[in-house]
Amino acid sequence: MAKVLCVLYDDPTTGHPSSYAREDLPLVPGYPGGQTLPSPRGLGFTPGHLLGSVSGALGLREFLESQGHTLVVTSDKDREGSEFDRELADTDIVISQPFWPAYLTAERIARAPRLKLAITAGIGSDHVDLDAAIEHDVTVAEVTYSNSISVAEHVVMMILSLVRNYLPSHQVVLDGGWNIADCVSRAYDVQGMHVGTVAAGRIGTAVLRRLKPFDVHLHYTDRHRLPREVEQELGLTFHESAADMVPHCDVVTINAPLHPETEGLFDDKLIGSMKRGAYLINTARAKIADRDAVVRALESGQLAGYAGDVWFPQPAPAEHPWRTMPHHGMTPHISGSTLSAQARYAAGTREILENWFADEPIREEYLIIDSGKLAGAGAHSYSTNK
Ligand code: NDP
């Protein structure tokens, strides 16, 4: 029997909800490109309910405990002597969400001799030291596509919000004011702007598709070029690298995984090569941008705005400079954890567990590391130092 250690974010401050704003979720038939939705044999939750916090337990409790497995759920993960650290030593499977990541460092993996499987309930497994996972033969899997569209919607919202100066204008209303000039002296239309994405994978391509009707000029860079018919359909301009692309763009959105090739990519030099007054949206991973270079660029006016939902570390400390820098539209890490997304990644997590316990193969598209090497989605999109 396995011990499953699940690290989830805290319950709402008012307690686990007993009712919800909406009765149900719209039916999503499948993902773009034909990948099917998660298909576990059973579902231990009601879609649309809060699953990603401790009491929600990703809907896994009955499923696991009825088979004799042990499930430990905690949000206590970072402080010295945390419950995560205490429970890890004899854990077989760790599950966590990127929004509240259980950082599986090399040191922690070395202290968990029974650990065989690390599941990311969501997308983005950079909180796991992939080199150490390879070395210790830990399988790493994530629920590919489960929240890609959720993030793409958030990116579009943030682009509009920054360019149109939405948040400061809303604040004027909350403050009881009505100075229109205060609101509009930083407000522009998106129409006609040049918008570029660093990476055109599932999220990046979905962002491009959603922006097309805004009559903008679309650019992208990626390690693999999109099919010619997609480039033509969306009117895309391809650039060999981020450095080639960003000087042409009014808005840049980052949609690449964090790995050795992308860490620190947006430093003073790259940001300095952008148009003065460009906007940068990063919902991928915080460490793709240099924290202090972003602050400097906002203060100098090199960037007109920065928005995103990814921070390092998470949760971000109270004194993190991105909380107080000018012209930002940051949220906590929420874009991929809507109730809609939770239903999909909780189902995908259960599917992975069902496969694991039945000794059946995990879907290729969910695999990041398998049998001591990059595999599936991981082999396509990640790199390691090994
Ligand atoms: P995909 O794997 O579909 O796409 C990632 C793309 O990034 C691939 O096309 C890949 O290229 C490309 N890429 C990798 N390295 C580079 C590079 N050095 N330069 C340019 N392109 C590169 O992933 P998703 O679109 O689903 O997700 C992307 C990332 O978004 C995740 O890894 C995660 O970090 C983040 N994310 C954030 C969420 C949030 O809540 N904020 C939720 C979900 C994801 P190729 O494969 O062609 O080599």
Coordinates of C-alpha atoms and ligand atoms in Angstrom, one line a residue:
M1 CA 0.0 0.0 0.0
A2 CA 1.3 3.5 -0.9
K3 CA 1.6 6.6 1.2
V4 CA 0.5 9.6 -0.9
L5 CA 1.6 13.1 0.3
C6 CA -0.5 15.8 -1.3
V7 CA 0.6 19.4 -0.8
L8 CA -2.3 21.9 -1.5
Y9 CA -3.0 25.5 -0.9
D10 CA -4.8 26.7 2.2
D11 CA -8.6 26.6 2.5
P12 CA -10.4 29.9 1.9
T13 CA -10.1 32.3 4.9
T14 CA -13.8 31.7 5.5
G15 CA -13.6 27.9 5.4
H16 CA -14.3 25.4 2.7
P17 CA -17.3 26.7 0.6
S18 CA -20.7 25.2 1.2
S19 CA -22.2 26.8 -2.0
Y20 CA -20.8 28.2 -5.2
A21 CA -21.4 31.2 -7.5
R22 CA -22.5 28.9 -10.3
E23 CA -24.4 25.6 -10.4
D24 CA -22.3 23.8 -13.0
L25 CA -19.5 23.9 -15.5
P26 CA -19.9 24.2 -19.2
L27 CA -19.2 21.0 -21.2
V28 CA -15.8 21.1 -22.8
P29 CA -15.7 18.3 -25.4
G30 CA -11.9 18.0 -25.7
Y31 CA -8.7 20.0 -26.2
P32 CA -7.6 21.7 -29.4
G33 CA -5.7 19.3 -31.6
G34 CA -7.7 16.3 -30.5
Q35 CA -6.2 15.4 -27.1
T36 CA -8.9 13.9 -25.0
L37 CA -9.9 15.1 -21.5
P38 CA -8.8 13.1 -18.5
S39 CA -10.7 9.9 -18.3
P40 CA -10.4 8.3 -14.9
R41 CA -12.6 5.3 -14.1
G42 CA -14.2 7.2 -11.3
L43 CA -14.6 10.7 -10.0
G44 CA -14.6 11.4 -6.3
F45 CA -15.8 15.0 -6.5
T46 CA -18.4 17.3 -8.0
P47 CA -16.9 19.3 -10.9
G48 CA -17.1 23.0 -10.1
H49 CA -16.3 22.5 -6.4
L50 CA -13.1 23.7 -4.8
L51 CA -10.6 20.8 -5.0
G52 CA -7.2 22.5 -4.9
S53 CA -7.2 23.5 -1.3
V54 CA -6.5 21.2 1.7
S55 CA -10.2 20.2 2.4
G56 CA -10.8 19.6 -1.3
A57 CA -7.9 17.1 -1.4
L58 CA -8.2 17.0 -5.2
G59 CA -11.2 14.7 -4.6
L60 CA -8.8 11.8 -3.9
R61 CA -9.5 10.8 -0.3
E62 CA -12.2 8.2 -0.7
F63 CA -10.5 6.7 -3.8
L64 CA -7.2 6.2 -2.0
E65 CA -8.3 5.3 1.4
S66 CA -10.9 2.7 0.2
Q67 CA -8.0 0.9 -1.4
G68 CA -5.9 0.9 1.8
H69 CA -3.5 3.7 0.7
T70 CA -2.6 6.5 3.1
L71 CA -3.3 10.1 2.1
V72 CA -1.7 12.9 3.9
V73 CA -2.8 16.4 2.8
T74 CA -1.0 19.5 4.0
S75 CA -0.3 23.1 3.0
D76 CA 2.7 23.3 5.4
K77 CA 5.6 22.9 3.1
D78 CA 8.4 25.5 3.4
R79 CA 9.3 26.3 6.9
E80 CA 12.0 24.3 8.7
G81 CA 10.4 21.1 10.1
S82 CA 7.3 21.5 7.9
E83 CA 4.7 18.7 7.7
F84 CA 5.9 18.1 4.2
D85 CA 9.4 17.6 5.3
R86 CA 8.4 15.4 8.2
E87 CA 6.1 13.1 6.1
L88 CA 8.4 12.9 3.1
A89 CA 10.9 10.3 4.4
D90 CA 8.5 7.3 3.9
T91 CA 6.3 8.7 1.1
D92 CA 5.8 6.8 -2.2
I93 CA 4.0 9.5 -4.2
V94 CA 4.1 13.3 -3.9
I95 CA 1.3 15.4 -5.5
S96 CA 1.4 19.2 -5.7
Q97 CA 0.1 22.0 -7.7
P98 CA 2.4 24.7 -9.2
F99 CA 0.3 27.4 -7.5
W100 CA 1.5 26.1 -4.1
P101 CA 4.5 24.0 -5.1
A102 CA 6.1 21.3 -3.0
Y103 CA 9.7 22.1 -4.0
L104 CA 11.2 18.7 -4.6
T105 CA 14.8 19.7 -4.4
A106 CA 17.7 17.3 -5.0
E107 CA 18.2 17.3 -1.2
R108 CA 14.6 16.4 -0.5
I109 CA 14.6 13.7 -3.2
A110 CA 17.7 12.2 -1.6
R111 CA 15.9 12.1 1.8
A112 CA 12.9 10.2 0.3
P113 CA 14.1 6.7 -0.6
R114 CA 10.6 5.3 -1.3
L115 CA 9.6 8.2 -3.6
K116 CA 8.8 6.8 -7.0
L117 CA 6.2 9.2 -8.5
A118 CA 5.8 13.0 -8.4
I119 CA 2.6 14.3 -9.9
T120 CA 2.0 17.9 -10.9
A121 CA -1.7 18.5 -10.6
G122 CA -1.6 21.1 -13.3
I123 CA 1.2 21.9 -15.8
G124 CA 4.8 22.9 -15.2
S125 CA 7.1 20.5 -13.2
D126 CA 10.0 22.9 -12.6
H127 CA 9.4 22.7 -8.8
V128 CA 10.9 19.2 -9.1
D129 CA 14.6 18.9 -9.6
L130 CA 14.4 17.0 -12.8
D131 CA 18.1 16.0 -12.8
A132 CA 17.6 14.5 -9.3
A133 CA 14.4 12.8 -10.4
I134 CA 16.4 11.2 -13.3
E135 CA 19.2 10.1 -10.9
H136 CA 16.8 8.5 -8.4
D137 CA 14.4 7.1 -11.0
V138 CA 11.4 9.1 -9.9
T139 CA 8.7 9.3 -12.5
V140 CA 7.4 12.8 -13.0
A141 CA 4.0 13.4 -14.6
E142 CA 1.8 16.4 -15.1
V143 CA -1.8 16.8 -16.5
T144 CA -0.9 18.3 -19.8
Y145 CA -3.5 20.7 -21.3
S146 CA -5.6 20.7 -18.2
N147 CA -5.3 24.4 -17.6
S148 CA -3.7 25.7 -20.8
I149 CA -6.9 27.5 -22.0
S150 CA -7.4 28.8 -18.4
V151 CA -4.0 30.5 -18.6
A152 CA -4.5 31.7 -22.1
E153 CA -7.7 33.5 -21.1
H154 CA -5.8 35.1 -18.1
V155 CA -3.0 36.3 -20.5
V156 CA -5.6 38.0 -22.8
M157 CA -7.2 39.6 -19.7
M158 CA -3.9 40.9 -18.4
I159 CA -2.9 42.3 -21.8
L160 CA -6.2 44.2 -22.1
S161 CA -6.0 45.2 -18.4
L162 CA -2.5 46.7 -18.7
V163 CA -2.8 48.4 -22.0
R164 CA -6.2 49.9 -21.2
N165 CA -5.1 50.9 -17.6
Y166 CA -8.1 48.9 -16.1
L167 CA -6.8 48.3 -12.6
P168 CA -5.9 51.9 -11.6
S169 CA -9.2 53.1 -13.2
H170 CA -11.1 50.5 -11.1
Q171 CA -9.3 51.8 -8.0
V172 CA -10.5 55.3 -8.8
V173 CA -14.1 54.0 -8.4
L174 CA -13.3 52.1 -5.2
D175 CA -11.8 55.3 -3.8
G176 CA -14.9 57.3 -4.6
G177 CA -13.2 59.4 -7.3
W178 CA -14.1 60.4 -10.8
N179 CA -11.0 62.0 -12.4
I180 CA -11.2 60.7 -15.9
A181 CA -7.8 62.1 -16.9
D182 CA -6.2 60.1 -14.0
C183 CA -7.6 57.0 -15.7
V184 CA -6.9 57.7 -19.3
S185 CA -3.5 59.3 -19.3
R186 CA -2.0 55.8 -19.5
A187 CA -4.8 54.1 -21.5
Y188 CA -4.4 52.8 -25.1
D189 CA -6.2 50.6 -27.6
V190 CA -4.7 47.1 -28.3
Q191 CA -5.8 47.4 -31.9
G192 CA -2.8 47.7 -34.3
M193 CA -0.2 46.7 -31.7
H194 CA 2.5 44.1 -32.3
V195 CA 2.1 41.2 -29.8
G196 CA 4.6 38.5 -29.6
T197 CA 4.7 35.2 -27.6
V198 CA 7.9 33.5 -26.4
A199 CA 6.8 29.9 -27.1
A200 CA 3.9 28.8 -29.1
G201 CA 2.9 25.6 -27.4
R202 CA -0.5 24.9 -26.0
I203 CA -0.9 28.2 -24.1
G204 CA 1.1 30.4 -26.5
T205 CA -0.9 29.2 -29.5
A206 CA -4.2 29.6 -27.6
V207 CA -3.2 33.2 -26.7
L208 CA -2.4 33.9 -30.4
R209 CA -5.8 32.5 -31.5
R210 CA -7.7 34.6 -28.9
L211 CA -5.8 37.8 -29.8
K212 CA -6.4 37.4 -33.6
P213 CA -9.8 39.1 -33.6
F214 CA -8.3 42.2 -31.9
D215 CA -6.7 43.2 -35.2
V216 CA -3.2 43.1 -33.9
H217 CA 0.1 41.9 -35.6
L218 CA 1.1 38.6 -34.1
H219 CA 4.6 37.3 -33.6
Y220 CA 6.1 34.2 -32.1
T221 CA 9.4 32.5 -31.3
D222 CA 9.7 28.8 -30.4
R223 CA 12.2 26.0 -30.7
H224 CA 9.9 24.3 -33.3
R225 CA 8.1 26.2 -36.0
L226 CA 4.3 25.9 -36.2
P227 CA 2.8 24.3 -39.3
R228 CA 2.7 26.8 -42.3
E229 CA -1.1 26.7 -42.4
V230 CA -1.3 27.8 -38.8
E231 CA 1.2 30.7 -39.5
Q232 CA -0.9 31.7 -42.5
E233 CA -4.3 31.4 -40.8
L234 CA -3.2 33.6 -37.9
G235 CA -0.9 35.9 -39.9
L236 CA 2.1 35.1 -37.7
T237 CA 5.6 36.4 -38.1
F238 CA 8.2 33.9 -36.9
H239 CA 11.5 35.0 -35.2
E240 CA 14.4 32.7 -34.6
S241 CA 14.8 33.8 -30.9
A242 CA 13.3 36.0 -28.2
A243 CA 16.2 38.5 -28.8
D244 CA 15.1 38.8 -32.5
M245 CA 11.4 39.2 -31.7
V246 CA 11.1 41.5 -28.7
P247 CA 12.4 44.7 -30.4
H248 CA 9.4 44.5 -32.8
C249 CA 6.7 44.1 -30.1
D250 CA 4.5 46.4 -28.1
V251 CA 3.4 43.5 -25.9
V252 CA 5.3 40.4 -25.1
T253 CA 3.8 37.3 -23.4
I254 CA 6.0 34.5 -22.0
N255 CA 4.6 31.0 -22.4
A256 CA 7.7 28.8 -22.2
P257 CA 8.5 26.3 -19.5
L258 CA 11.2 27.2 -17.0
H259 CA 14.3 25.1 -17.7
P260 CA 18.0 25.9 -18.2
E261 CA 17.4 27.5 -21.6
T262 CA 14.8 30.0 -20.3
E263 CA 15.9 30.8 -16.8
G264 CA 16.8 34.5 -16.5
L265 CA 16.0 35.1 -20.2
F266 CA 14.4 38.5 -19.6
D267 CA 17.3 40.3 -18.0
D268 CA 18.3 44.0 -18.2
K269 CA 19.8 43.4 -21.7
L270 CA 16.7 41.7 -23.3
I271 CA 14.3 44.1 -21.6
G272 CA 16.5 47.0 -22.7
S273 CA 16.1 45.8 -26.3
M274 CA 12.3 46.1 -26.1
K275 CA 10.5 49.2 -27.4
R276 CA 10.3 51.8 -24.7
G277 CA 6.8 51.5 -23.1
A278 CA 6.3 47.9 -24.0
Y279 CA 4.2 45.6 -21.8
L280 CA 5.5 42.2 -20.5
I281 CA 3.1 39.5 -19.4
N282 CA 4.5 36.5 -17.7
T283 CA 2.2 33.7 -16.6
A284 CA 4.8 31.0 -17.3
R285 CA 7.4 31.0 -14.5
A286 CA 8.8 34.0 -12.5
K287 CA 12.4 32.9 -12.9
I288 CA 12.2 33.4 -16.7
A289 CA 12.4 37.1 -15.8
D290 CA 15.1 38.7 -13.6
R291 CA 13.2 40.0 -10.6
D292 CA 15.1 43.2 -10.1
A293 CA 15.5 43.9 -13.9
V294 CA 11.7 44.0 -14.1
V295 CA 11.4 46.5 -11.2
R296 CA 14.1 48.7 -12.8
A297 CA 12.4 48.7 -16.1
L298 CA 9.1 49.7 -14.7
E299 CA 10.7 52.5 -12.6
S300 CA 12.6 53.9 -15.6
G301 CA 9.6 53.6 -18.0
Q302 CA 11.3 51.1 -20.2
L303 CA 8.4 48.8 -19.5
A304 CA 4.9 50.5 -19.3
G305 CA 3.5 47.6 -17.4
Y306 CA 4.2 44.1 -16.1
A307 CA 1.6 41.5 -15.2
G308 CA 1.4 37.8 -14.4
D309 CA 0.7 35.4 -11.7
V310 CA 4.0 33.6 -11.2
W311 CA 6.4 34.5 -8.4
F312 CA 9.5 33.0 -6.8
P313 CA 9.2 31.7 -4.2
Q314 CA 5.6 30.8 -3.8
P315 CA 3.9 32.0 -1.7
A316 CA 5.7 35.3 -2.3
P317 CA 7.0 37.0 0.9
A318 CA 5.2 40.2 2.0
E319 CA 8.3 42.3 1.0
H320 CA 8.6 40.9 -2.5
P321 CA 9.3 44.0 -4.7
W322 CA 6.8 42.9 -7.3
R323 CA 4.0 43.6 -4.8
T324 CA 4.9 47.3 -4.8
M325 CA 6.6 48.1 -8.1
P326 CA 4.8 50.7 -10.3
H327 CA 2.3 49.8 -13.1
H328 CA 2.0 46.1 -12.4
G329 CA -1.1 43.9 -12.6
M330 CA 0.1 40.9 -10.6
T331 CA -2.1 38.3 -9.0
P332 CA -1.2 35.4 -6.9
H333 CA -0.7 32.2 -8.9
I334 CA -4.3 31.7 -9.9
S335 CA -4.6 31.6 -13.7
G336 CA -4.5 27.8 -14.0
S337 CA -6.5 27.0 -10.9
T338 CA -10.0 28.2 -11.8
L339 CA -12.8 25.8 -10.6
S340 CA -13.0 24.8 -14.3
A341 CA -9.3 23.9 -14.4
Q342 CA -9.4 22.1 -11.1
A343 CA -12.0 19.7 -12.3
R344 CA -9.8 18.7 -15.2
Y345 CA -6.5 18.4 -13.4
A346 CA -8.0 16.6 -10.4
A347 CA -9.5 14.1 -12.9
G348 CA -6.1 13.8 -14.6
T349 CA -4.3 13.2 -11.3
R350 CA -6.7 10.4 -10.5
E351 CA -6.2 8.9 -14.0
I352 CA -2.4 8.9 -13.4
L353 CA -2.9 7.3 -10.0
E354 CA -5.3 4.6 -11.4
N355 CA -2.7 3.8 -14.1
W356 CA 0.2 3.7 -11.6
F357 CA -1.6 1.4 -9.1
A358 CA -2.8 -0.9 -11.9
D359 CA 0.7 -1.0 -13.4
E360 CA -0.6 0.4 -16.6
P361 CA 1.3 3.0 -18.7
I362 CA 0.6 6.6 -18.0
R363 CA -0.4 8.6 -21.0
E364 CA 2.6 9.6 -23.0
E365 CA 1.5 13.3 -23.1
Y366 CA 1.4 13.4 -19.3
L367 CA 5.0 12.2 -18.8
I368 CA 7.9 14.5 -18.1
I369 CA 10.5 12.0 -16.6
D370 CA 10.1 8.3 -17.0
S371 CA 12.6 5.4 -16.6
G372 CA 15.4 7.8 -15.8
K373 CA 15.1 10.2 -18.7
L374 CA 13.0 13.0 -20.2
A375 CA 9.9 11.5 -21.8
G376 CA 6.6 12.4 -23.5
A377 CA 5.7 16.1 -23.0
G378 CA 9.0 16.5 -21.1
A379 CA 11.1 15.3 -24.0
H380 CA 9.4 17.8 -26.3
S381 CA 9.5 20.9 -24.1
Y382 CA 12.1 20.6 -21.4
S383 CA 15.8 20.4 -21.1
T384 CA 18.0 19.2 -18.2
N385 CA 21.6 19.7 -17.1
K386 CA 22.2 16.0 -17.6
Ligands
NDP1 P1 3.7 23.3 -23.9 O1 4.6 22.2 -23.6 O2 2.5 23.0 -24.7 O3 4.4 24.5 -24.6 C1 5.7 25.0 -24.2 C2 6.3 25.5 -25.4 O4 7.5 26.2 -25.0 C3 6.8 24.5 -26.5 O5 6.2 24.9 -27.7 C4 8.3 24.6 -26.4 O6 8.9 24.4 -27.6 C5 8.5 26.0 -26.0 N1 9.8 26.2 -25.5 C6 10.6 25.5 -24.7 N2 11.8 26.1 -24.5 C7 11.8 27.2 -25.3 C8 12.7 28.2 -25.5 N3 14.0 28.2 -25.0 N4 12.4 29.2 -26.4 C9 11.2 29.2 -27.0 N5 10.3 28.3 -26.8 C10 10.6 27.3 -26.0 O7 3.3 24.0 -22.5 P2 2.0 24.9 -22.1 O8 1.8 25.9 -23.2 O9 0.9 24.1 -21.7 O10 2.6 25.6 -20.8 C11 3.8 26.4 -20.9 C12 4.2 26.8 -19.5 O11 3.3 27.6 -18.9 C13 4.3 25.6 -18.5 O12 5.6 25.0 -18.7 C14 4.2 26.3 -17.2 O13 5.5 26.7 -16.8 C15 3.3 27.5 -17.5 N6 2.0 27.3 -17.0 C16 1.5 28.3 -16.1 C17 0.3 28.1 -15.5 C18 -0.2 29.2 -14.5 O14 -1.1 28.8 -13.8 N7 0.3 30.4 -14.5 C19 -0.5 26.9 -15.7 C20 0.0 26.1 -16.8 C21 1.2 26.3 -17.3 P3 9.0 23.0 -28.3 O15 8.2 22.0 -27.6 O16 8.5 23.3 -29.7 O17 10.4 22.6 -28.3

